[in-house]
Amino acid sequence: MRRLACALALAGAFQASIAVYTQGDAGVDHMYNDITEFPFASNDTADCFAACATVSECVGWVVTPSGPCSGSSNATCYLKSVMGPVTVNSCRISGFMPNTLRRPQFVTLPVGAVQPAAWLVDELNLQATGLTGFLSQFWPDIENSTWIGGSADGGLHERTPYWLNGLVPLSYLTGDASLAAQRDRYLAYIMGNQAPSGWLGPDDMPDDGDQYWSRFNVLLSLLQYYEGSGDARAIACVFNYLGEARRRMLGATQLSDWSVVRAQDFIMALWWLVDRFPALSGVPQGYDEAFLLDLADITHAQMLANGGDWKTWYVASTSEKRWSLLSSSPNRTPGTAFVTGTGHCSRCRLLTAGSIRMPFPRGLPACRTHRATCSHTE
């Protein structure tokens, strides 16, 4: 009941800001896999969500708001037995029911749960006493980063987030005091200087859809820090950022450029939160699994709408694809497609076939889909 109440409150709270990204066929009133549809006068997505929650086979809902979209003073609610491919449609609002996604049989162990031994200890200590441990002492983009109030690491502000995403787990795996001190200094500054809106870090490109990219690594760093420390501030910081990112994404600033290319990293962070939501400490009031799934849906839709159709990347040309930073995105994306309910075994097969055409195949997927499980070996 608590989760349902939070979800209803959340859907109502964000009604004014959601207006664009949904599932279904653009420009039509009757969509596939409808259990039922009905008009409702409130025009509040919370009512459609609540109706779906009472129907056992309902996995998601779609709303056509009243006004120009429907030509009526009433909104229309569609209850879905299956959510179809994500499309961009200014006349649809949609969301999943949190209990319709299959929970994973295996979850990655938290940072520090497994301690390295033998040769791996030597390798990690070498990294700790090498570049990772000393980069902040001689590279201005880390030493004088905008993320800690400095003036370096301009543009996308991505260097410090990349570094933190490696330093944080390394600090817990090695127990290195210097790494721990650097971890705590940087993350304490980032959390302590979060904007009232929830935005993280520098905010000098608010109208640029590339601004989200460097935050993806910051989110992953904060989640690993939470695993190692249990510090509830990290989770509160993450959720406050997610709320602001969602407002911007549904406003005038969609994902673009590298934020599109690496959107699956954002979805991966969202799914981490979904998997662990009941046990998280520090979640601000009003956030729940429904919010996370909705944001994953929005992210995936914007990825597709702005050039991230990775499922066709390997087959767009008959030439051999070389390994690159770009090619890692179509390799990883199908592994996160299940979050939006769009994952399918055929995507794994397509990706595997494409990956084999690369000189050194790596990152082959193991997709877990909506109410189903498959892997590339099927």
Tab-separated table of N, CA and C in Angstrom, residues 28-92:
chain	number	residue	atom	x	y	z
A	28	VAL	N	-3.072	7.486	-33.140
A	28	VAL	CA	-4.297	6.692	-33.167
A	28	VAL	C	-4.800	6.504	-31.751
A	29	ASP	N	-6.097	6.230	-31.644
A	29	ASP	CA	-6.704	6.056	-30.325
A	29	ASP	C	-6.706	4.598	-29.887
A	30	HIS	N	-6.783	3.670	-30.848
A	30	HIS	CA	-6.854	2.257	-30.497
A	30	HIS	C	-5.493	1.634	-30.741
A	31	MET	N	-4.904	1.068	-29.682
A	31	MET	CA	-3.574	0.508	-29.780
A	31	MET	C	-3.628	-0.981	-29.495
A	32	TYR	N	-2.533	-1.672	-29.808
A	32	TYR	CA	-2.515	-3.114	-29.651
A	32	TYR	C	-2.425	-3.494	-28.177
A	33	ASN	N	-2.893	-4.734	-27.906
A	33	ASN	CA	-2.819	-5.321	-26.573
A	33	ASN	C	-3.580	-4.537	-25.509
A	34	ASP	N	-4.658	-3.877	-25.909
A	34	ASP	CA	-5.477	-3.192	-24.918
A	34	ASP	C	-6.331	-4.208	-24.161
A	35	ILE	N	-6.301	-4.127	-22.843
A	35	ILE	CA	-7.238	-4.901	-22.035
A	35	ILE	C	-8.580	-4.183	-22.034
A	36	THR	N	-8.502	-2.899	-21.826
A	36	THR	CA	-9.702	-2.060	-21.854
A	36	THR	C	-9.276	-0.619	-22.017
A	37	GLU	N	-10.232	0.224	-22.343
A	37	GLU	CA	-9.979	1.661	-22.401
A	37	GLU	C	-11.221	2.360	-21.859
A	38	PHE	N	-11.010	3.533	-21.287
A	38	PHE	CA	-12.156	4.254	-20.752
A	38	PHE	C	-11.789	5.727	-20.609
A	39	PRO	N	-12.768	6.604	-20.765
A	39	PRO	CA	-12.527	8.025	-20.536
A	39	PRO	C	-12.558	8.335	-19.039
A	40	PHE	N	-11.798	9.336	-18.621
A	40	PHE	CA	-11.875	9.783	-17.236
A	40	PHE	C	-11.655	11.279	-17.200
A	41	ALA	N	-12.423	11.924	-16.361
A	41	ALA	CA	-12.502	13.378	-16.379
A	41	ALA	C	-11.331	14.067	-15.686
A	42	SER	N	-10.630	13.358	-14.804
A	42	SER	CA	-9.617	14.037	-13.984
A	42	SER	C	-8.383	14.432	-14.770
A	43	ASN	N	-8.106	13.738	-15.874
A	43	ASN	CA	-6.915	14.012	-16.679
A	43	ASN	C	-5.641	13.806	-15.859
A	44	ASP	N	-5.713	12.959	-14.860
A	44	ASP	CA	-4.588	12.722	-13.967
A	44	ASP	C	-4.076	11.301	-14.192
A	45	THR	N	-2.796	11.165	-14.516
A	45	THR	CA	-2.240	9.844	-14.793
A	45	THR	C	-2.344	8.908	-13.593
A	46	ALA	N	-2.439	9.466	-12.396
A	46	ALA	CA	-2.552	8.623	-11.203
A	46	ALA	C	-3.797	7.750	-11.265
A	47	ASP	N	-4.875	8.243	-11.863
A	47	ASP	CA	-6.115	7.462	-11.945
A	47	ASP	C	-5.943	6.273	-12.885
A	48	CYS	N	-5.225	6.491	-13.986
A	48	CYS	CA	-4.985	5.392	-14.921
A	48	CYS	C	-4.057	4.359	-14.281
A	49	PHE	N	-3.016	4.834	-13.591
A	49	PHE	CA	-2.116	3.947	-12.874
A	49	PHE	C	-2.895	3.102	-11.861
A	50	ALA	N	-3.778	3.732	-11.106
A	50	ALA	CA	-4.547	3.022	-10.086
A	50	ALA	C	-5.449	1.974	-10.713
A	51	ALA	N	-6.033	2.290	-11.872
A	51	ALA	CA	-6.893	1.325	-12.553
A	51	ALA	C	-6.089	0.106	-12.992
A	52	CYS	N	-4.886	0.341	-13.506
A	52	CYS	CA	-4.027	-0.764	-13.929
A	52	CYS	C	-3.650	-1.644	-12.746
A	53	ALA	N	-3.435	-1.023	-11.600
A	53	ALA	CA	-3.014	-1.768	-10.408
A	53	ALA	C	-4.076	-2.746	-9.929
A	54	THR	N	-5.325	-2.555	-10.328
A	54	THR	CA	-6.402	-3.440	-9.888
A	54	THR	C	-6.637	-4.612	-10.830
A	55	VAL	N	-5.949	-4.633	-11.977
A	55	VAL	CA	-6.150	-5.682	-12.984
A	55	VAL	C	-4.897	-6.543	-13.039
A	56	SER	N	-5.027	-7.821	-12.746
A	56	SER	CA	-3.849	-8.685	-12.579
A	56	SER	C	-3.006	-8.773	-13.843
A	57	GLU	N	-3.650	-8.777	-15.024
A	57	GLU	CA	-2.884	-8.926	-16.261
A	57	GLU	C	-2.377	-7.608	-16.816
A	58	CYS	N	-2.639	-6.512	-16.128
A	58	CYS	CA	-2.216	-5.200	-16.627
A	58	CYS	C	-0.746	-4.966	-16.295
A	59	VAL	N	0.073	-4.775	-17.330
A	59	VAL	CA	1.498	-4.548	-17.120
A	59	VAL	C	1.871	-3.075	-17.287
A	60	GLY	N	0.966	-2.285	-17.858
A	60	GLY	CA	1.273	-0.872	-18.065
A	60	GLY	C	0.050	-0.119	-18.531
A	61	TRP	N	0.191	1.199	-18.559
A	61	TRP	CA	-0.936	2.042	-18.918
A	61	TRP	C	-0.482	3.134	-19.882
A	62	VAL	N	-1.434	3.630	-20.667
A	62	VAL	CA	-1.184	4.727	-21.599
A	62	VAL	C	-2.339	5.717	-21.485
A	63	VAL	N	-2.017	6.981	-21.431
A	63	VAL	CA	-3.031	8.028	-21.322
A	63	VAL	C	-2.944	8.952	-22.523
A	64	THR	N	-4.103	9.238	-23.119
A	64	THR	CA	-4.230	10.335	-24.072
A	64	THR	C	-4.860	11.500	-23.332
A	65	PRO	N	-4.115	12.575	-23.082
A	65	PRO	CA	-4.676	13.685	-22.291
A	65	PRO	C	-5.856	14.334	-22.990
A	66	SER	N	-6.666	15.006	-22.222
A	66	SER	CA	-7.779	15.763	-22.804
A	66	SER	C	-7.232	16.969	-23.554
A	67	GLY	N	-8.081	17.562	-24.358
A	67	GLY	CA	-7.650	18.736	-25.114
A	67	GLY	C	-7.351	18.390	-26.559
A	68	PRO	N	-6.347	19.054	-27.150
A	68	PRO	CA	-6.071	18.864	-28.579
A	68	PRO	C	-5.757	17.424	-28.951
A	69	CYS	N	-5.133	16.675	-28.029
A	69	CYS	CA	-4.761	15.298	-28.358
A	69	CYS	C	-5.974	14.395	-28.548
A	70	SER	N	-7.002	14.611	-27.726
A	70	SER	CA	-8.165	13.732	-27.779
A	70	SER	C	-9.386	14.387	-28.392
A	71	GLY	N	-9.348	15.717	-28.511
A	71	GLY	CA	-10.522	16.430	-29.004
A	71	GLY	C	-11.691	16.344	-28.067
A	72	SER	N	-11.392	16.123	-26.786
A	72	SER	CA	-12.454	15.923	-25.802
A	72	SER	C	-12.050	16.585	-24.494
A	73	SER	N	-13.036	16.802	-23.644
A	73	SER	CA	-12.748	17.332	-22.317
A	73	SER	C	-12.302	16.235	-21.367
A	74	ASN	N	-12.399	14.986	-21.818
A	74	ASN	CA	-11.965	13.847	-21.017
A	74	ASN	C	-10.680	13.249	-21.568
A	75	ALA	N	-9.830	12.766	-20.671
A	75	ALA	CA	-8.678	11.973	-21.080
A	75	ALA	C	-9.139	10.537	-21.310
A	76	THR	N	-8.295	9.752	-21.994
A	76	THR	CA	-8.587	8.337	-22.199
A	76	THR	C	-7.464	7.512	-21.606
A	77	CYS	N	-7.842	6.480	-20.866
A	77	CYS	CA	-6.878	5.571	-20.245
A	77	CYS	C	-6.931	4.230	-20.960
A	78	TYR	N	-5.758	3.717	-21.343
A	78	TYR	CA	-5.649	2.394	-21.952
A	78	TYR	C	-4.872	1.499	-20.987
A	79	LEU	N	-5.416	0.344	-20.671
A	79	LEU	CA	-4.707	-0.633	-19.854
A	79	LEU	C	-4.142	-1.703	-20.774
A	80	LYS	N	-2.859	-2.023	-20.590
A	80	LYS	CA	-2.154	-2.860	-21.548
A	80	LYS	C	-1.764	-4.206	-20.951
A	81	SER	N	-1.935	-5.265	-21.731
A	81	SER	CA	-1.444	-6.580	-21.334
A	81	SER	C	-0.005	-6.785	-21.774
A	82	VAL	N	0.417	-6.027	-22.772
A	82	VAL	CA	1.800	-6.029	-23.260
A	82	VAL	C	2.125	-4.603	-23.673
A	83	MET	N	3.311	-4.135	-23.325
A	83	MET	CA	3.744	-2.824	-23.784
A	83	MET	C	4.568	-2.998	-25.041
A	84	GLY	N	4.205	-2.280	-26.089
A	84	GLY	CA	4.864	-2.422	-27.367
A	84	GLY	C	6.135	-1.611	-27.469
A	85	PRO	N	6.687	-1.520	-28.687
A	85	PRO	CA	7.933	-0.768	-28.896
A	85	PRO	C	7.764	0.696	-28.515
A	86	VAL	N	8.816	1.280	-28.006
A	86	VAL	CA	8.783	2.678	-27.611
A	86	VAL	C	8.753	3.570	-28.839
A	87	THR	N	7.866	4.540	-28.841
A	87	THR	CA	7.809	5.549	-29.897
A	87	THR	C	7.712	6.917	-29.245
A	88	VAL	N	8.012	7.931	-30.010
A	88	VAL	CA	7.884	9.299	-29.521
A	88	VAL	C	6.549	9.845	-30.006
A	89	ASN	N	5.725	10.298	-29.087
A	89	ASN	CA	4.373	10.715	-29.440
A	89	ASN	C	3.939	11.795	-28.457
A	90	SER	N	3.693	12.971	-28.962
A	90	SER	CA	3.345	14.093	-28.090
A	90	SER	C	1.958	13.959	-27.473
A	91	CYS	N	1.173	12.963	-27.909
A	91	CYS	CA	-0.180	12.776	-27.377
A	91	CYS	C	-0.313	11.503	-26.549
A	92	ARG	N	0.773	11.021	-26.008
A	92	ARG	CA	0.704	9.820	-25.184
A	92	ARG	C	1.555	9.999	-23.936
